[in-house]
Structure formats: structure tokens, C-alpha cells
XYZ file of C-alpha atoms in Angstrom:
507
model
C 47.295 69.210 55.898
C 45.518 68.507 59.156
C 42.238 66.573 58.790
C 40.226 67.746 61.769
C 36.494 68.128 62.214
C 35.870 71.092 64.486
C 32.676 71.967 66.362
C 32.958 75.656 65.576
C 29.297 76.584 65.825
C 27.405 76.498 69.099
C 23.965 74.891 68.572
C 22.875 75.879 72.078
C 23.671 79.541 71.409
C 21.756 79.332 68.136
C 18.723 77.827 69.854
C 18.707 80.581 72.463
C 18.973 83.242 69.771
C 16.067 81.775 67.822
C 13.855 81.646 70.910
C 13.931 85.428 71.163
C 10.981 87.388 69.858
C 11.878 89.259 66.677
C 9.486 92.038 65.705
C 9.292 93.635 62.269
C 9.511 97.267 63.271
C 8.970 99.107 59.987
C 6.707 101.810 58.603
C 3.162 100.468 58.248
C 2.859 101.826 54.702
C 5.618 99.468 53.538
C 4.120 96.306 55.011
C 1.621 95.589 52.257
C -0.163 92.247 52.000
C -2.597 92.666 49.078
C -1.920 92.371 45.367
C -1.254 95.585 43.433
C -3.227 95.732 40.181
C -3.963 98.811 38.096
C -2.725 101.123 40.826
C -5.029 99.634 43.480
C -4.513 97.281 46.400
C -6.665 94.247 45.693
C -7.527 91.526 48.200
C -8.289 87.919 47.269
C -10.634 85.333 48.827
C -7.690 83.323 50.151
C -4.283 84.153 51.595
C -1.023 82.360 52.267
C 1.465 82.814 55.117
C 4.912 84.354 54.765
C 7.308 82.858 57.313
C 10.560 83.937 58.927
C 12.908 81.185 57.662
C 15.031 81.462 60.804
C 12.248 80.844 63.325
C 9.438 79.407 61.204
C 7.066 82.007 62.674
C 4.510 83.803 60.542
C 5.260 87.361 59.488
C 2.061 88.084 57.564
C -0.752 86.626 55.482
C -0.579 87.722 51.847
C -3.202 87.680 49.090
C -3.078 84.429 47.117
C -3.635 85.464 43.509
C -4.938 83.034 40.929
C -5.590 83.069 37.162
C -8.329 85.701 37.550
C -6.011 88.222 39.230
C -3.205 87.392 36.814
C -5.445 88.185 33.835
C -6.636 91.392 35.495
C -3.031 92.466 36.037
C -2.101 91.728 32.425
C -5.147 93.698 31.238
C -4.210 96.641 33.473
C -0.644 96.584 32.164
C -1.830 96.323 28.557
C -4.135 99.302 28.974
C -1.418 101.377 30.674
C 1.150 100.484 28.017
C -0.405 102.705 25.353
C -0.059 105.836 27.465
C 3.224 104.893 29.177
C 5.068 104.319 25.900
C 3.961 107.769 24.708
C 5.641 109.494 27.622
C 8.970 110.948 26.666
C 12.118 109.134 27.694
C 12.915 112.104 29.921
C 9.562 111.813 31.703
C 10.087 108.094 32.334
C 13.622 108.836 33.502
C 12.437 111.372 36.072
C 9.929 108.914 37.564
C 12.499 106.120 37.816
C 14.852 108.528 39.561
C 12.121 109.430 42.075
C 11.593 105.715 42.721
C 15.342 105.331 43.287
C 15.336 108.225 45.768
C 12.498 106.594 47.725
C 14.357 103.275 47.966
C 17.374 105.062 49.398
C 15.165 107.048 51.773
C 13.543 103.852 53.104
C 16.568 101.562 52.864
C 16.536 100.511 56.520
C 12.903 99.394 56.504
C 13.285 97.673 53.135
C 16.350 95.812 54.430
C 14.409 94.684 57.507
C 11.756 93.233 55.211
C 14.377 91.267 53.273
C 15.929 89.899 56.454
C 12.525 88.940 57.828
C 11.271 87.007 54.798
C 14.569 85.854 53.246
C 16.740 85.364 56.325
C 19.915 87.073 55.156
C 21.887 89.193 57.654
C 20.980 92.878 57.858
C 24.332 93.970 56.444
C 23.665 91.921 53.336
C 20.062 93.126 53.154
C 21.229 96.742 53.217
C 23.683 95.828 50.479
C 20.857 94.356 48.436
C 18.774 97.517 48.729
C 21.718 99.583 47.482
C 22.137 97.088 44.615
C 18.392 97.117 43.925
C 18.273 100.905 43.851
C 21.289 101.064 41.535
C 19.264 99.520 38.708
C 16.600 102.217 39.021
C 19.314 104.854 38.902
C 21.185 103.212 36.008
C 18.162 102.680 33.786
C 16.741 106.103 34.615
C 19.887 107.365 32.903
C 19.686 104.846 30.045
C 16.067 105.744 29.147
C 17.050 108.870 27.147
C 19.815 106.929 25.373
C 17.720 104.442 23.415
C 19.076 105.417 20.035
C 18.020 104.199 16.600
C 20.065 104.363 13.398
C 20.137 106.184 10.102
C 21.494 103.682 7.582
C 23.178 104.735 4.319
C 21.305 103.367 1.306
C 22.421 102.131 -2.109
C 19.827 104.228 -3.968
C 19.308 107.998 -4.027
C 15.514 108.012 -3.770
C 15.124 106.491 -0.320
C 16.248 106.833 3.276
C 16.489 104.009 5.843
C 15.704 104.534 9.523
C 15.901 101.879 12.264
C 13.620 102.687 15.202
C 13.617 101.090 18.645
C 10.217 100.584 20.286
C 9.050 98.839 23.498
C 7.889 95.221 23.185
C 4.760 95.777 25.293
C 3.652 94.089 28.517
C 6.450 92.176 30.257
C 5.806 89.349 32.713
C 8.479 89.414 35.423
C 8.909 86.212 37.461
C 11.502 86.461 40.212
C 13.214 84.296 42.871
C 13.381 84.566 46.646
C 17.146 84.941 47.160
C 17.257 88.610 46.087
C 13.611 89.623 46.573
C 14.178 93.295 45.749
C 17.136 93.434 43.357
C 15.904 90.714 41.014
C 12.772 92.785 40.466
C 14.415 96.149 39.833
C 17.088 94.636 37.557
C 14.291 93.623 35.185
C 11.609 96.229 35.859
C 13.872 99.279 35.658
C 15.012 98.288 32.168
C 11.461 97.483 31.085
C 9.988 100.765 32.305
C 12.876 102.779 30.876
C 12.185 101.210 27.478
C 8.489 102.089 27.693
C 7.123 98.679 28.676
C 4.671 97.965 31.477
C 5.054 94.975 33.802
C 3.324 92.315 35.860
C 5.567 90.966 38.625
C 5.064 87.547 40.183
C 7.418 87.396 43.165
C 8.528 84.148 44.781
C 6.001 82.745 47.243
C 8.603 82.840 50.050
C 9.336 86.558 49.663
C 6.419 88.649 48.363
C 6.657 91.436 50.939
C 9.647 93.135 49.314
C 7.845 93.210 45.958
C 4.754 94.762 47.523
C 6.876 97.388 49.297
C 8.392 98.253 45.909
C 4.853 98.659 44.568
C 3.986 101.094 47.353
C 7.078 103.177 46.618
C 6.404 103.089 42.862
C 3.021 104.661 43.512
C 4.600 107.282 45.780
C 7.102 108.033 43.006
C 4.270 108.752 40.591
C 4.569 105.690 38.365
C 1.137 105.670 36.647
C -1.511 103.085 37.524
C -1.106 99.834 35.617
C 2.551 100.355 34.742
C 3.811 98.265 37.691
C 1.600 95.417 38.930
C 2.338 92.714 41.524
C 0.488 89.390 41.825
C 1.784 87.388 44.822
C 0.648 83.785 45.063
C 1.234 80.601 47.036
C 3.297 77.640 45.869
C 0.060 75.853 44.986
C -1.192 78.730 42.806
C 2.152 79.418 41.126
C 1.855 76.999 38.158
C -1.517 78.397 37.055
C -0.455 82.031 37.486
C 2.865 81.405 35.752
C 1.108 79.807 32.806
C -1.182 82.837 32.370
C 1.778 85.225 32.477
C 3.584 83.206 29.793
C 0.654 82.471 27.462
C -1.660 85.489 27.557
C -1.579 87.049 24.066
C -1.417 90.550 25.563
C 2.003 89.735 27.058
C 4.894 90.528 24.726
C 7.844 89.526 26.870
C 8.680 87.076 29.675
C 11.675 87.555 31.968
C 12.432 84.856 34.538
C 15.126 84.217 37.109
C 15.135 80.796 38.761
C 15.974 77.160 38.202
C 16.799 75.710 34.797
C 14.011 73.149 35.192
C 11.361 75.823 35.750
C 12.826 77.967 32.994
C 12.302 75.141 30.501
C 8.627 74.887 31.497
C 8.127 78.626 31.031
C 9.914 78.530 27.672
C 7.429 75.903 26.488
C 4.533 78.096 27.623
C 5.984 81.180 25.905
C 6.648 79.277 22.674
C 2.931 78.969 21.946
C 2.686 82.682 21.177
C 6.382 83.141 20.252
C 7.113 85.663 22.990
C 10.418 87.389 23.605
C 12.092 85.738 26.598
C 14.960 86.394 28.993
C 16.042 83.523 31.220
C 18.595 83.780 34.026
C 18.769 80.173 35.166
C 20.884 77.861 37.292
C 24.596 78.150 37.922
C 27.345 75.775 39.032
C 30.258 78.164 39.276
C 33.841 76.889 39.363
C 36.368 78.697 41.582
C 39.908 77.901 40.457
C 43.032 78.709 42.473
C 46.265 78.336 40.525
C 49.727 77.927 42.031
C 50.609 81.505 41.082
C 47.679 82.961 43.045
C 47.917 85.255 46.036
C 46.585 82.706 48.553
C 45.280 85.240 51.074
C 43.324 87.068 48.383
C 42.021 83.771 47.042
C 40.804 82.778 50.516
C 39.056 86.142 50.932
C 37.480 85.751 47.501
C 36.325 82.230 48.294
C 34.710 83.371 51.541
C 32.852 86.196 49.800
C 31.793 84.150 46.802
C 30.671 81.061 48.707
C 29.088 82.275 51.915
C 27.177 85.387 50.833
C 23.507 84.755 51.636
C 24.579 81.415 53.145
C 25.559 80.171 49.698
C 22.150 80.928 48.191
C 23.006 82.972 45.114
C 23.042 81.838 41.506
C 26.641 83.039 41.101
C 27.951 81.414 44.291
C 31.036 79.311 43.723
C 30.038 75.669 43.830
C 33.185 73.739 42.883
C 36.574 74.770 44.277
C 39.484 73.563 42.154
C 42.860 74.147 43.825
C 46.209 73.378 42.214
C 48.332 70.826 44.008
C 51.252 73.157 44.761
C 49.206 75.404 47.072
C 46.284 73.097 47.897
C 47.160 72.292 51.508
C 48.057 75.865 52.400
C 44.862 77.215 50.821
C 42.632 74.712 52.616
C 44.292 75.389 55.973
C 43.858 79.158 55.645
C 40.314 78.774 54.390
C 39.364 76.656 57.405
C 40.789 79.256 59.775
C 38.888 82.010 57.986
C 35.651 80.050 58.389
C 36.370 79.642 62.097
C 36.836 83.352 62.698
C 34.502 85.026 60.199
C 31.315 82.936 60.084
C 28.665 83.295 62.776
C 25.281 81.610 62.547
C 22.149 83.324 63.794
C 19.038 85.326 63.060
C 19.661 87.899 60.356
C 18.552 90.794 62.534
C 21.278 90.072 65.103
C 24.252 92.350 64.284
C 26.800 89.564 64.939
C 25.239 87.203 62.393
C 27.032 86.553 59.098
C 25.189 83.319 58.204
C 21.430 83.157 58.345
C 19.186 80.172 57.682
C 18.535 78.522 54.367
C 15.203 79.532 52.894
C 13.373 76.397 54.049
C 13.820 72.860 55.309
C 13.934 71.426 51.778
C 16.996 73.535 51.038
C 18.754 72.304 54.179
C 17.895 68.709 53.333
C 19.499 69.101 49.906
C 22.777 70.327 51.413
C 22.695 67.586 54.018
C 22.182 64.996 51.286
C 25.147 66.305 49.290
C 27.387 66.128 52.361
C 26.277 62.561 53.137
C 26.889 61.532 49.536
C 30.369 63.065 49.479
C 31.423 61.489 52.785
C 30.139 58.088 51.642
C 32.493 58.361 48.655
C 35.564 59.326 50.675
C 35.361 63.081 51.230
C 36.715 64.431 54.524
C 34.755 66.942 56.613
C 37.220 69.598 57.778
C 34.691 72.117 59.104
C 30.984 71.929 59.925
C 29.028 69.167 58.238
C 25.997 69.139 60.523
C 22.369 70.072 60.110
C 21.179 72.341 62.916
C 17.849 73.638 64.108
C 15.163 74.306 61.488
C 16.739 75.203 58.149
C 20.160 76.110 59.546
C 23.244 74.317 58.214
C 26.765 74.552 59.500
C 29.063 76.096 56.894
C 30.947 73.041 55.682
C 34.420 72.504 54.204
C 35.119 69.232 52.414
C 38.485 67.908 51.223
C 39.373 64.836 49.155
C 36.452 65.614 46.867
C 36.084 63.956 43.454
C 34.001 64.798 40.392
C 31.798 61.746 41.002
C 30.182 63.370 44.043
C 26.794 65.088 43.863
C 28.161 68.381 45.172
C 30.360 68.685 42.067
C 27.623 67.685 39.636
C 24.638 69.770 40.764
C 24.112 73.242 42.155
C 24.109 73.266 45.962
C 22.524 76.594 46.957
C 23.876 76.322 50.462
C 27.007 76.787 52.615
C 28.945 73.755 51.348
C 32.485 74.266 50.057
C 33.989 71.183 48.348
C 37.678 71.326 47.372
C 39.098 69.312 44.470
C 42.857 69.070 43.937
C 44.176 69.382 40.366
C 47.609 69.356 38.736
C 47.475 71.191 35.400
C 45.639 74.143 33.875
C 44.168 71.862 31.215
C 42.783 69.550 33.890
C 41.187 72.464 35.747
C 39.525 73.819 32.611
C 38.220 70.392 31.674
C 36.581 70.011 35.098
C 35.320 73.593 35.157
C 33.631 73.249 31.762
C 32.185 69.780 32.430
C 28.713 71.171 33.128
C 25.569 71.830 31.107
C 25.279 75.296 32.703
C 27.626 78.261 32.556
C 26.600 81.338 34.504
C 29.683 82.544 36.410
C 33.231 81.384 37.016
C 36.105 82.624 39.159
C 39.832 82.081 39.256
C 42.905 83.428 41.005
C 46.234 83.772 39.220
C 49.058 86.292 38.862
C 50.208 84.872 35.508
C 49.016 87.347 32.831
C 49.292 84.838 29.975
C 47.332 82.293 31.997
C 44.672 84.857 32.894
C 43.895 85.541 29.230
C 43.917 81.858 28.342
C 41.551 80.884 31.129
C 39.160 83.826 30.636
C 38.755 82.926 26.977
C 38.335 79.200 27.598
C 35.941 79.211 30.563
C 32.454 78.403 29.267
C 30.534 80.945 31.350
C 28.852 84.307 30.827
C 30.723 86.121 33.622
C 34.263 85.721 34.943
C 35.769 87.054 38.151
C 39.571 87.291 37.868
C 41.112 87.698 41.314
C 37.672 88.837 42.491
C 34.882 86.954 44.259
C 32.056 89.509 44.006
C 31.274 90.584 40.451
C 27.627 91.729 40.257
C 27.033 95.366 39.351
C 24.351 97.294 37.507
C 26.853 98.685 35.001
C 27.935 95.282 33.633
C 26.046 92.485 31.909
C 24.558 89.631 33.933
C 23.753 86.339 32.222
C 25.080 82.957 31.235
C 25.678 80.460 28.448
C 24.601 76.852 27.865
C 21.544 76.046 30.001
C 22.150 79.018 32.303
C 19.797 81.097 30.243
C 19.085 83.527 27.441
C 19.773 87.243 27.202
C 21.550 89.715 29.443
C 20.460 92.010 32.263
C 22.067 95.197 33.538
C 24.539 97.399 31.655
C 23.708 99.363 28.519
C 22.639 96.080 26.896
C 19.949 95.233 29.453
C 17.406 97.644 27.993
C 17.648 95.947 24.578
C 15.816 92.932 26.025
C 12.663 95.084 26.143
C 12.969 96.725 22.712
C 12.031 95.759 19.167
C 13.810 97.191 16.121
C 11.513 98.540 13.414
C 12.863 99.191 9.938
C 11.414 102.175 8.078
C 12.110 102.674 4.379
C 11.202 106.195 3.235
C 11.071 106.067 -0.554
C 10.085 108.195 -3.560
C 12.447 111.001 -2.695
C 13.939 113.334 -5.281
C 17.375 114.839 -5.001
């Protein structure tokens, strides 16, 4: 294997690209900057800026909600709940389908919003809108299929019925990396079940949430059913605490870091709320000797570099068996050379946008420095560029002592560890306190079943690097969270089961 550091990415070309003026040319009705509470757009005394992570330039000033607005939103949702839950499942289904149709109708503008505030390339942003809309479509069809049970009894004078009913107001707290899809994956299930919601979007990406609010109103979703309370980083702890402790809230659903999830769990414990937590990942990507190397390389590229490595199911640790290690690494390096292009997300040639902020870039840079100091070899990239841009980086000679193999990266860093046996690979893959997703490539059917059953994760991609879909469950084990989203099971997170015993009957 050739150990060569290549200057693949042109920093001067990147600088020139970022000096251009990028305008957000979308319909004015979708660029909302106020909170959405009880069906009304509500301003606040203070605002906070939303920045383009590629250029650092301001896109808009957005209302900075605090505890007062959070309580108002919960009250609006609580009031709306008692009429929303009485609508028939068919009526709720029709409204969700109208919302879906509007997302598809406005997909280009919604994608531009994602690229502007999140930084991902337009192709990926369009993909996210399709993914986001799919949850509205899926759960619009699941709403009429919330079935209870008639249970046979052991006595003749009674009948047993199990009913499913909505839990009430759901607080929805979402991350910045999928600013549209992480909302609809939760909200569509909640609304289909008959719940109402208060959404607190990430402070980096509130514009997509507010655009969803505008389209929900256009779809005819009643006032108070869908509320959005954007807030700054400074206001987030106070708003988050209200959303997790208010006694009118029956359910909390959060996607984000494990550390933050633990804080919210403590808040929710005080009133024993239902919770769903989709937390951190540290996904292993295993390539066995029997794998199709070209397919494994393609899978690695898709799994690692989507959204510049900023997804919770991105592969983080690449374990490659010794028999094909050198060939895999060589082909992977060539694929990085030809397929990855840094730039502003609105440029059609861009495949790698910026990281969300400077802190994120500093974390990746620190992991690279740590790995190199312990003997890792930089085969591609390795450098911090302008602003929050990082070169996509390939490391070889990586060991399990290095930071990049012990903590989630959330950036375009691909560390490769060589292993010899299946048992060794599984031991390394499972040596983590989180278990969201895992991937492996093999053509050995016996091995495939063994590894699937032994990987300690909630989702497994077998010979596949992209696994997320609205029709399948999404969630993890260990400290990667609680509950499942998507699929026919996702709606259960927003339902309670009520047992009814009908006695005193005569035969």
C-alpha cells in the first residue's frame, strides 16, 4: 500500500467560491422568522442570527423564544389537543396528505433553505425534502390503522377491549443536521396518533421548521396542533426545561447528543413523561475478506461522506480484514480523489459542504492530530481549511487507542483499522457504550447471519451504506436511545393502551 499524502482539494478555489454572493432566492411566504404559536406568527423582544455555515454571513434574524413563549406554545397545544384527538383518523390522514403534497410542491425552495442554513449540497437537500415528505405520506396512511384488540376472557359475563389513545401534547426537540426530516419523522407520527406538538428546532437551523409551519397552516392543520418555538443557544436550556417539565406535556421526543439526552431524561423524570430518545452513534463499518471490494468502497463513500460526515448513522470506525485491507484502502483513496468536491452547497459541483460551525471543525482537527501523534498515517486530506471547512481525510495505521475510534466524529474523517478474524472485528465493533447503526460487507451467508445477530446496534446495513427509510424502524440500543421512529411501530410512541373491562353481561 502506498502511503502518500495528496493535496487533492484546492484551497484557493474554495476561497474564491466562498467570496461569491449567494442569495436565498425563495418564495417570501416560506422565509418565516417569527415563532408559530396557536396558529399565529408571534414576534419576541429579542432575535438571534441564523448564519450560512459556508460563508459565515447572516441569512436572517429569528425570534428568540424564552420560557414565556414555550409555556404559551404548550398551552396552545394542550387546548388544541382536545379537539384534534376527536377528529377521525381519516380526517387527520387527509390533512397530513395535504401537507405532504405541499412539501413536494415546494421542494426546491425548501431544499434551498436547508442548504443555506445547514450547508449541505443541494442534491442532498432535495433528497432530505423527499425523505421528510415521506414521513407525512407514511403516517397519513398509518393514521387509520391504529387498531386496538378484543381479548378473549376466562369468564362468560365480561368482555375485554384494549383501546389505543393519544398521549397528549408532545414536545419535539430536533437537531440541525436534518432540519426538516427530523421534525416530520416525529411530528407526522404524533399528529397521526391524535397528539399535538411543540417543536423546538436547533438554533443553527430554525428556518426549515418555520417553513414547515407555514405549509402546515396552508394544509389546514388546525391552530395549536403544530407549534414552533425557535430560540438561541443561550435560551435553549430554559426552553428545553419547560418543554420537558410542564405538566401539560405528555411526551418528549428528542434527537441529539447522548449528553443532552441524559439532561432531558432527568427533566422528564420529574413528571414521569413518556420519552423517545434518538441519541449519539459511533457506527462500525466492517469489510470482510469475502466482500465485493468495489461495492464496499461505494458503500463507505455514501455512509461516511453524506452531509460531510454529519449524520448520526455515519460510519465512524472502518474495520477492514487483513486479506483485502491494502486493496480496499487504495481504491477508497482513489474514490475520494475523484468523487469529493468541496464548496458552497448551492454550487452544483459541490459534494462536500462545510461543517455546521467552527467548533465542529475543531473537533475533527483535534481527532486527526491525536491520531497522527499516536502513529496514524494521513493518506488523503488532513487539513483544516477556511471557516468550518475540513478536507475529507483518510487515515491508515489506526488503533483503538485513538480518539477517532472512541468518540463520535461528526465530520469527514475516515479512520481504517486492520483486523484478522471475525471475532476480533465484532469485539472492536461492540466495544462502545452506544449502538445506533452498524454496517458490514460480506458474501458469506453464514457469516452475514452471525454478524447481524451479534452486532450490538439497532440498525444494520448488510452490503448497503444507506439504510434510512420511513418504512423501517430507526433507533438504537445501549446509550443510543429509547424507542423507535418510522415504520408501523413509530406511531406507538405517541399512543397509550387503555384496558376496558365490560362486565355484568348475561349470555
